Structure formats: C-alpha cells, structure tokens
Amino acid sequence: MTESGHSLPVPPLARLAGVIGRRERFRGDSAALDAGERAALARLDPESPRPHQVGALARALVLSDIATDEWQPETWQRWALIANGIALAGHDPNQRLGAQLARADVSESRVTRLLTARGDAFRQQIPRVLRLMASRSVAPNWQELGALILATDHDEERAETQRLRIAGHYYTAVAR
C-alpha cells in the first residue's frame, strides 16, 4: 500500500507468475489454472506449441490481465517461453536473478553463454539454465529473467541493461 492507501500496480510478469503458481481453491475455480493447464504449460514447447498448450497459455495470460490482441507470433513465443519457465522452475521475487544463479552454482561459463547469446541460441539457453536451477531447488526471479526474454532481439538497449544488472549481481554473489 502507498501512503494514499492505494496498492501499487502488479507488473505483468509477476501477475503471470502468480496465476501459474496459484492452485485451485475448489474444483472448477475459474480464477486459477487447473492441474492439466499447469501441466500443459510445463510441457509447452514455445517453438511449436500443441493446441491444448496454446489454450493453457492463453488462459494464463487472460487470468493475468495481459492483453494479447495485437501480438505477433514472436511475442507469443516469448511469453510461451516465460510461462513454460515459470511452470517448470517457479518464481522467487525476493532475490536478484544473478544472486540466484550463483546460489544454484551455475557456472560462470554458462552464465556468460546465457548473457551473450542472441536469437535461437538465447532461447535454447533458457531451458538449460532453468533445469539446472530447478535441480538445485532455486527458483528464478521472473521479473528480471522475463524482462530479459522480452527485450532480447527486440529492444537491445533494454536487454543490455538487464544483462549487465544480472551479471553484476552474479559476480557480487560469487565473490562473497
């Protein structure tokens, strides 16, 4: 809450993480994804989604109040990669992504590959890093990783700012 008593708006990536992470409170809860939809997102291949996976992604985006009306196919692919990652690895907004990578013992060479890759190579690095983090029970901060995914190959200035921020937090955490 702010001093005026109004809540600050929740960013889209945080809303999506909340929707994917929320469990049904009762059978047929229309404000949450069901187990099948969450499973579809976890199995989602952003490069070639199956119809039920597209349906689960669309429902998650609608529940997150993310407007998709004018999206191009590449935008859908970016959000599919994000939704798949959240479903697989969870979301932890309480720590910086760079520090989370260090805590998960992600090697410097893998972090470098992630932060220097572009295009298809970048999209291939994301699931690898997420599987490694999940295997070590470290959930990523999707505010930061999602922002990098949305900006890479689209808004390079913003993407580079994200990369530098992630690298800075990674090396700070490794040095401790």
Coordinates of N, CA and C in Angstrom, one line a residue:
M1 N 0.8 -1.2 0.0 CA 0.0 0.0 0.0 C 0.9 1.2 0.0
T2 N 0.4 2.2 -0.7 CA 1.1 3.5 -0.7 C 0.5 4.4 0.4
E3 N 1.1 5.6 0.6 CA 0.6 6.4 1.7 C -0.8 6.9 1.4
S4 N -1.2 6.9 0.2 CA -2.6 7.3 -0.1 C -3.6 6.2 0.0
G5 N -3.1 5.0 0.4 CA -4.0 3.9 0.6 C -4.2 3.0 -0.6
H6 N -3.6 3.3 -1.8 CA -3.8 2.6 -3.0 C -2.6 1.6 -3.2
S7 N -2.9 0.4 -3.7 CA -1.9 -0.6 -3.9 C -1.2 -0.2 -5.2
L8 N 0.1 -0.5 -5.2 CA 0.9 -0.3 -6.5 C 0.5 -1.3 -7.5
P9 N 0.4 -1.0 -8.8 CA 0.0 -2.0 -9.8 C 1.1 -3.1 -9.8
V10 N 0.6 -4.3 -10.0 CA 1.5 -5.5 -10.0 C 1.9 -5.7 -11.5
P11 N 3.2 -5.8 -11.7 CA 3.7 -5.9 -13.1 C 3.2 -7.2 -13.8
P12 N 3.1 -7.2 -15.1 CA 2.6 -8.3 -15.8 C 3.3 -9.6 -15.5
L13 N 4.6 -9.6 -15.5 CA 5.4 -10.8 -15.2 C 5.1 -11.4 -13.9
A14 N 4.9 -10.5 -12.9 CA 4.5 -11.0 -11.5 C 3.1 -11.5 -11.5
R15 N 2.2 -10.9 -12.3 CA 0.8 -11.4 -12.3 C 0.8 -12.8 -12.9
L16 N 1.6 -13.0 -14.0 CA 1.6 -14.3 -14.7 C 2.2 -15.4 -13.7
A17 N 3.3 -15.0 -13.1 CA 3.9 -16.0 -12.1 C 2.8 -16.3 -11.0
G18 N 2.1 -15.3 -10.6 CA 1.1 -15.6 -9.6 C 0.0 -16.5 -10.0
V19 N -0.5 -16.3 -11.3 CA -1.5 -17.2 -11.9 C -1.0 -18.6 -12.0
I20 N 0.2 -18.7 -12.6 CA 0.7 -20.1 -12.8 C 1.0 -20.8 -11.5
G21 N 1.4 -20.1 -10.5 CA 1.7 -20.7 -9.2 C 0.5 -20.9 -8.3
R22 N -0.6 -20.3 -8.6 CA -1.8 -20.4 -7.7 C -2.5 -21.7 -8.0
R23 N -2.9 -22.4 -6.9 CA -3.6 -23.7 -7.0 C -5.1 -23.4 -6.9
E24 N -5.9 -24.3 -7.5 CA -7.3 -24.2 -7.4 C -7.8 -24.3 -6.0
R25 N -8.6 -23.4 -5.6 CA -9.1 -23.4 -4.2 C -10.3 -24.5 -4.1
F26 N -10.9 -24.7 -5.2 CA -12.0 -25.7 -5.2 C -12.1 -26.1 -6.7
R27 N -12.8 -27.3 -6.9 CA -12.9 -27.8 -8.3 C -13.7 -26.8 -9.1
G28 N -13.2 -26.5 -10.3 CA -13.8 -25.5 -11.2 C -13.5 -24.1 -10.8
D29 N -12.6 -23.8 -10.0 CA -12.2 -22.4 -9.6 C -11.7 -21.7 -10.9
S30 N -12.6 -20.7 -11.4 CA -12.3 -20.0 -12.6 C -11.2 -19.0 -12.5
A31 N -10.7 -18.7 -11.3 CA -9.7 -17.7 -11.1 C -8.3 -18.4 -11.1
A32 N -8.2 -19.7 -11.3 CA -6.9 -20.4 -11.3 C -6.8 -21.4 -12.4
L33 N -5.6 -21.7 -12.8 CA -5.4 -22.8 -13.8 C -5.6 -24.1 -13.1
D34 N -6.2 -25.1 -13.8 CA -6.3 -26.4 -13.2 C -5.0 -27.2 -13.4
A35 N -4.9 -28.3 -12.8 CA -3.7 -29.1 -12.9 C -3.3 -29.5 -14.3
G36 N -4.3 -29.7 -15.2 CA -4.0 -30.1 -16.5 C -3.4 -28.9 -17.3
E37 N -3.9 -27.7 -17.0 CA -3.4 -26.5 -17.7 C -1.9 -26.2 -17.2
R38 N -1.7 -26.4 -15.9 CA -0.3 -26.1 -15.4 C 0.6 -27.2 -16.0
A39 N 0.2 -28.4 -16.1 CA 1.0 -29.5 -16.8 C 1.2 -29.1 -18.2
A40 N 0.2 -28.6 -18.9 CA 0.4 -28.3 -20.3 C 1.5 -27.2 -20.5
L41 N 1.5 -26.2 -19.5 CA 2.5 -25.1 -19.6 C 3.9 -25.7 -19.3
A42 N 3.9 -26.6 -18.4 CA 5.2 -27.2 -18.0 C 5.8 -28.0 -19.2
R43 N 4.9 -28.6 -20.1 CA 5.4 -29.4 -21.2 C 5.4 -28.5 -22.5
L44 N 5.1 -27.3 -22.4 CA 5.0 -26.4 -23.6 C 6.3 -26.3 -24.3
D45 N 6.3 -26.5 -25.6 CA 7.4 -26.2 -26.5 C 7.1 -24.8 -27.1
P46 N 7.8 -23.7 -26.7 CA 7.5 -22.4 -27.3 C 7.7 -22.3 -28.8
E47 N 8.5 -23.2 -29.4 CA 8.7 -23.2 -30.8 C 7.6 -23.8 -31.6
S48 N 6.9 -24.8 -31.0 CA 5.8 -25.5 -31.7 C 4.8 -26.0 -30.7
P49 N 4.0 -25.1 -30.1 CA 3.0 -25.5 -29.1 C 1.9 -26.3 -29.7
R50 N 1.4 -27.2 -28.9 CA 0.2 -28.0 -29.3 C -1.1 -27.2 -28.9
P51 N -2.2 -27.5 -29.5 CA -3.4 -26.7 -29.3 C -3.8 -26.6 -27.8
H52 N -3.7 -27.7 -27.0 CA -4.1 -27.6 -25.6 C -3.1 -26.7 -24.8
Q53 N -1.9 -26.7 -25.3 CA -0.9 -25.8 -24.6 C -1.1 -24.4 -25.0
V54 N -1.5 -24.1 -26.2 CA -1.9 -22.7 -26.6 C -3.1 -22.3 -25.8
G55 N -4.0 -23.2 -25.6 CA -5.2 -22.8 -24.7 C -4.8 -22.5 -23.3
A56 N -3.9 -23.3 -22.7 CA -3.5 -23.1 -21.4 C -2.7 -21.8 -21.3
L57 N -1.9 -21.5 -22.3 CA -1.1 -20.2 -22.3 C -2.1 -19.0 -22.4
A58 N -3.0 -19.1 -23.3 CA -4.0 -18.0 -23.5 C -4.8 -17.8 -22.2
R59 N -5.2 -18.9 -21.5 CA -6.0 -18.7 -20.3 C -5.1 -18.1 -19.2
A60 N -3.9 -18.5 -19.1 CA -3.0 -17.9 -18.1 C -2.8 -16.4 -18.4
L61 N -2.6 -16.1 -19.6 CA -2.5 -14.6 -20.0 C -3.7 -13.8 -19.7
V62 N -4.9 -14.4 -20.0 CA -6.2 -13.7 -19.7 C -6.3 -13.5 -18.2
L63 N -6.1 -14.6 -17.4 CA -6.2 -14.5 -16.0 C -5.2 -13.5 -15.4
S64 N -4.1 -13.3 -16.1 CA -3.0 -12.4 -15.7 C -3.3 -10.9 -16.1
D65 N -4.4 -10.8 -16.9 CA -4.8 -9.5 -17.4 C -3.7 -8.9 -18.3
I66 N -3.2 -9.8 -19.2 CA -2.2 -9.4 -20.1 C -2.8 -9.4 -21.5
A67 N -2.9 -8.2 -22.1 CA -3.6 -8.1 -23.4 C -2.8 -8.6 -24.5
T68 N -3.4 -9.5 -25.3 CA -2.7 -10.2 -26.4 C -3.2 -9.8 -27.8
D69 N -4.1 -8.9 -27.9 CA -4.8 -8.6 -29.1 C -3.9 -8.3 -30.3
E70 N -2.9 -7.6 -30.2 CA -2.1 -7.2 -31.3 C -0.7 -7.9 -31.3
W71 N -0.6 -9.0 -30.7 CA 0.7 -9.7 -30.6 C 1.1 -10.3 -32.0
Q72 N 2.3 -10.3 -32.3 CA 2.9 -11.0 -33.4 C 3.3 -12.4 -32.9
P73 N 3.5 -13.4 -33.8 CA 3.9 -14.7 -33.4 C 5.1 -14.8 -32.5
E74 N 6.1 -13.9 -32.8 CA 7.3 -13.9 -31.9 C 7.0 -13.4 -30.5
T75 N 6.0 -12.6 -30.3 CA 5.6 -12.2 -29.0 C 5.0 -13.3 -28.2
W76 N 4.1 -14.1 -28.9 CA 3.5 -15.3 -28.3 C 4.6 -16.2 -27.9
Q77 N 5.6 -16.4 -28.8 CA 6.7 -17.3 -28.5 C 7.5 -16.9 -27.2
R78 N 7.7 -15.6 -27.1 CA 8.5 -15.1 -25.9 C 7.7 -15.4 -24.6
W79 N 6.4 -15.1 -24.6 CA 5.5 -15.3 -23.5 C 5.4 -16.8 -23.2
A80 N 5.4 -17.6 -24.3 CA 5.3 -19.1 -24.1 C 6.6 -19.6 -23.4
L81 N 7.7 -19.0 -23.7 CA 9.0 -19.4 -23.1 C 8.9 -19.0 -21.6
I82 N 8.4 -17.8 -21.3 CA 8.3 -17.4 -19.9 C 7.3 -18.2 -19.1
A83 N 6.1 -18.5 -19.7 CA 5.1 -19.3 -19.0 C 5.6 -20.7 -18.7
N84 N 6.3 -21.3 -19.7 CA 6.9 -22.6 -19.6 C 7.9 -22.6 -18.4
G85 N 8.8 -21.6 -18.4 CA 9.8 -21.5 -17.4 C 9.2 -21.3 -16.0
I86 N 8.2 -20.5 -15.9 CA 7.6 -20.3 -14.6 C 6.9 -21.7 -14.1
A87 N 6.3 -22.4 -15.0 CA 5.7 -23.6 -14.7 C 6.7 -24.7 -14.3
L88 N 7.9 -24.6 -14.9 CA 8.9 -25.6 -14.6 C 9.7 -25.3 -13.3
A89 N 10.1 -24.0 -13.2 CA 11.0 -23.6 -12.1 C 10.5 -22.8 -11.0
G90 N 9.2 -22.3 -11.1 CA 8.7 -21.4 -10.1 C 9.2 -20.0 -10.2
H91 N 8.9 -19.2 -9.2 CA 9.2 -17.8 -9.2 C 9.6 -17.4 -7.8
D92 N 10.7 -16.7 -7.7 CA 11.1 -16.1 -6.4 C 11.5 -14.7 -6.6
P93 N 10.6 -13.7 -6.2 CA 10.9 -12.3 -6.4 C 11.7 -11.7 -5.4
N94 N 12.1 -12.5 -4.4 CA 12.8 -11.9 -3.2 C 14.3 -11.8 -3.3
Q95 N 14.9 -12.3 -4.4 CA 16.3 -12.2 -4.6 C 16.6 -11.9 -6.1
R96 N 17.7 -11.2 -6.3 CA 18.1 -10.9 -7.7 C 18.5 -12.2 -8.5
L97 N 18.2 -12.1 -9.8 CA 18.5 -13.3 -10.6 C 19.9 -13.7 -10.6
G98 N 20.8 -12.7 -10.7 CA 22.3 -13.0 -10.6 C 22.6 -13.7 -9.4
A99 N 22.1 -13.3 -8.2 CA 22.4 -14.0 -7.0 C 21.8 -15.4 -7.0
Q100 N 20.6 -15.6 -7.6 CA 20.0 -16.9 -7.7 C 20.9 -17.8 -8.5
L101 N 21.4 -17.3 -9.6 CA 22.3 -18.1 -10.5 C 23.5 -18.6 -9.7
A102 N 24.1 -17.7 -8.9 CA 25.2 -18.0 -8.1 C 24.9 -19.1 -7.0
R103 N 23.7 -18.9 -6.4 CA 23.3 -19.8 -5.3 C 23.0 -21.2 -5.9
A104 N 22.6 -21.2 -7.1 CA 22.4 -22.5 -7.8 C 23.6 -23.1 -8.4
D105 N 24.8 -22.5 -8.1 CA 26.1 -22.9 -8.6 C 26.1 -23.1 -10.1
V106 N 25.4 -22.1 -10.8 CA 25.5 -22.1 -12.3 C 26.9 -21.6 -12.6
S107 N 27.6 -22.3 -13.5 CA 29.0 -21.9 -13.8 C 29.1 -20.6 -14.5
E108 N 30.2 -19.9 -14.3 CA 30.5 -18.7 -15.0 C 30.3 -18.8 -16.5
S109 N 30.8 -19.9 -17.0 CA 30.7 -20.1 -18.5 C 29.3 -20.2 -19.0
R110 N 28.4 -20.9 -18.2 CA 27.0 -21.0 -18.5 C 26.3 -19.6 -18.4
V111 N 26.6 -18.9 -17.4 CA 26.0 -17.5 -17.2 C 26.5 -16.7 -18.4
T112 N 27.8 -16.8 -18.8 CA 28.3 -16.0 -19.9 C 27.6 -16.4 -21.2
R113 N 27.4 -17.7 -21.4 CA 26.6 -18.1 -22.6 C 25.2 -17.6 -22.6
L114 N 24.6 -17.6 -21.5 CA 23.2 -17.1 -21.4 C 23.2 -15.6 -21.7
L115 N 24.1 -14.8 -21.2 CA 24.1 -13.4 -21.3 C 24.6 -12.9 -22.6
T116 N 25.4 -13.7 -23.4 CA 25.9 -13.3 -24.6 C 25.1 -13.8 -25.8
A117 N 24.3 -14.8 -25.6 CA 23.6 -15.5 -26.7 C 22.5 -14.5 -27.2
R118 N 22.1 -14.7 -28.5 CA 21.1 -14.0 -29.1 C 20.3 -14.9 -30.0
G119 N 19.0 -14.5 -30.3 CA 18.2 -15.4 -31.2 C 17.9 -16.7 -30.7
D120 N 18.0 -17.7 -31.6 CA 17.8 -19.1 -31.2 C 18.7 -19.6 -30.1
A121 N 19.9 -19.2 -30.2 CA 20.9 -19.7 -29.2 C 20.5 -19.2 -27.8
F122 N 19.9 -18.0 -27.7 CA 19.5 -17.5 -26.4 C 18.3 -18.3 -25.9
R123 N 17.3 -18.5 -26.8 CA 16.1 -19.3 -26.5 C 16.4 -20.7 -26.1
Q124 N 17.5 -21.3 -26.6 CA 18.0 -22.6 -26.2 C 18.6 -22.6 -24.8
Q125 N 19.3 -21.5 -24.5 CA 20.0 -21.4 -23.2 C 19.0 -21.4 -22.0
I126 N 17.9 -20.7 -22.2 CA 16.9 -20.5 -21.1 C 16.5 -21.9 -20.5
P127 N 16.0 -22.8 -21.2 CA 15.5 -24.1 -20.6 C 16.7 -24.8 -19.9
R128 N 17.9 -24.7 -20.4 CA 19.0 -25.4 -19.8 C 19.3 -24.8 -18.4
V129 N 19.4 -23.5 -18.4 CA 19.6 -22.8 -17.1 C 18.5 -23.1 -16.1
L130 N 17.3 -23.1 -16.6 CA 16.1 -23.3 -15.7 C 16.1 -24.7 -15.1
R131 N 16.5 -25.7 -16.0 CA 16.6 -27.1 -15.5 C 17.6 -27.2 -14.4
L132 N 18.8 -26.6 -14.6 CA 19.9 -26.6 -13.7 C 19.4 -26.0 -12.4
M133 N 18.8 -24.8 -12.4 CA 18.3 -24.1 -11.2 C 17.3 -25.0 -10.5
A134 N 16.3 -25.5 -11.2 CA 15.3 -26.4 -10.6 C 15.9 -27.6 -9.9
S135 N 16.9 -28.2 -10.6 CA 17.5 -29.4 -10.0 C 18.2 -29.0 -8.6
R136 N 18.5 -27.7 -8.4 CA 19.1 -27.3 -7.2 C 18.2 -26.5 -6.3
S137 N 16.9 -26.7 -6.6 CA 15.8 -26.1 -5.8 C 15.9 -24.5 -5.7
V138 N 16.3 -23.9 -6.7 CA 16.4 -22.4 -6.7 C 15.5 -21.9 -7.8
A139 N 14.5 -21.2 -7.4 CA 13.5 -20.6 -8.4 C 14.1 -19.2 -8.8
P140 N 13.9 -18.9 -10.1 CA 14.4 -17.7 -10.6 C 13.5 -16.5 -10.4
N141 N 14.0 -15.3 -10.4 CA 13.2 -14.1 -10.4 C 12.7 -13.8 -11.8
W142 N 11.5 -14.0 -12.0 CA 10.9 -13.8 -13.4 C 10.7 -12.4 -13.7
Q143 N 10.7 -11.5 -12.8 CA 10.7 -10.0 -13.1 C 11.9 -9.7 -14.0
E144 N 13.1 -10.3 -13.6 CA 14.3 -10.0 -14.3 C 14.5 -10.9 -15.5
L145 N 14.3 -12.2 -15.3 CA 14.6 -13.1 -16.4 C 13.5 -12.9 -17.5
G146 N 12.3 -12.6 -17.1 CA 11.2 -12.4 -18.1 C 11.5 -11.1 -18.9
A147 N 12.0 -10.1 -18.2 CA 12.3 -8.8 -18.8 C 13.4 -9.0 -19.9
L148 N 14.4 -9.8 -19.5 CA 15.5 -10.1 -20.5 C 14.9 -10.9 -21.7
I149 N 14.0 -11.9 -21.5 CA 13.5 -12.6 -22.6 C 12.6 -11.7 -23.5
L150 N 11.9 -10.8 -22.9 CA 11.0 -9.9 -23.7 C 11.8 -8.9 -24.5
A151 N 13.0 -8.5 -24.0 CA 13.8 -7.4 -24.6 C 14.8 -8.0 -25.6
T152 N 15.3 -9.2 -25.4 CA 16.4 -9.7 -26.3 C 15.9 -9.8 -27.7
D153 N 16.7 -9.3 -28.6 CA 16.4 -9.3 -30.1 C 15.2 -8.4 -30.4
H154 N 14.8 -7.6 -29.5 CA 13.6 -6.7 -29.7 C 13.9 -5.3 -29.3
D155 N 14.5 -5.1 -28.1 CA 14.9 -3.8 -27.5 C 16.3 -4.0 -26.9
E156 N 17.3 -4.0 -27.8 CA 18.6 -4.3 -27.3 C 19.2 -3.4 -26.2
E157 N 18.8 -2.2 -26.2 CA 19.3 -1.3 -25.2 C 18.8 -1.8 -23.8
R158 N 17.5 -2.1 -23.7 CA 16.9 -2.6 -22.5 C 17.5 -3.9 -22.1
A159 N 17.7 -4.8 -23.1 CA 18.2 -6.1 -22.9 C 19.6 -6.0 -22.3
E160 N 20.4 -5.1 -22.9 CA 21.8 -5.0 -22.4 C 21.8 -4.5 -21.0
T161 N 20.9 -3.6 -20.6 CA 20.8 -3.1 -19.3 C 20.5 -4.3 -18.3
Q162 N 19.6 -5.1 -18.7 CA 19.2 -6.3 -17.9 C 20.4 -7.2 -17.8
R163 N 21.1 -7.5 -18.9 CA 22.3 -8.4 -18.9 C 23.3 -7.9 -17.9
L164 N 23.6 -6.6 -18.0 CA 24.6 -6.0 -17.1 C 24.2 -6.1 -15.6
R165 N 22.9 -5.9 -15.4 CA 22.4 -6.0 -14.0 C 22.5 -7.4 -13.5
I166 N 22.1 -8.4 -14.3 CA 22.2 -9.8 -13.9 C 23.7 -10.2 -13.6
A167 N 24.6 -9.8 -14.6 CA 26.0 -10.1 -14.4 C 26.6 -9.5 -13.1
G168 N 26.2 -8.3 -12.9 CA 26.7 -7.6 -11.7 C 26.3 -8.3 -10.4
H169 N 25.1 -8.7 -10.3 CA 24.6 -9.4 -9.1 C 25.2 -10.8 -9.0
Y170 N 25.4 -11.4 -10.2 CA 26.0 -12.8 -10.2 C 27.4 -12.7 -9.6
Y171 N 28.2 -11.8 -10.2 CA 29.6 -11.7 -9.8 C 29.8 -11.2 -8.3
T172 N 28.9 -10.3 -7.9 CA 28.9 -9.9 -6.5 C 28.6 -11.1 -5.6
A173 N 27.6 -11.9 -5.9 CA 27.3 -13.1 -5.1 C 28.4 -14.1 -5.1
V174 N 29.1 -14.3 -6.3 CA 30.1 -15.3 -6.3 C 31.3 -14.9 -5.5
A175 N 31.6 -13.6 -5.5 CA 32.7 -13.0 -4.7 C 32.6 -13.1 -3.2
R176 N 31.4 -13.3 -2.7 CA 31.1 -13.4 -1.3 C 31.5 -14.7 -0.7

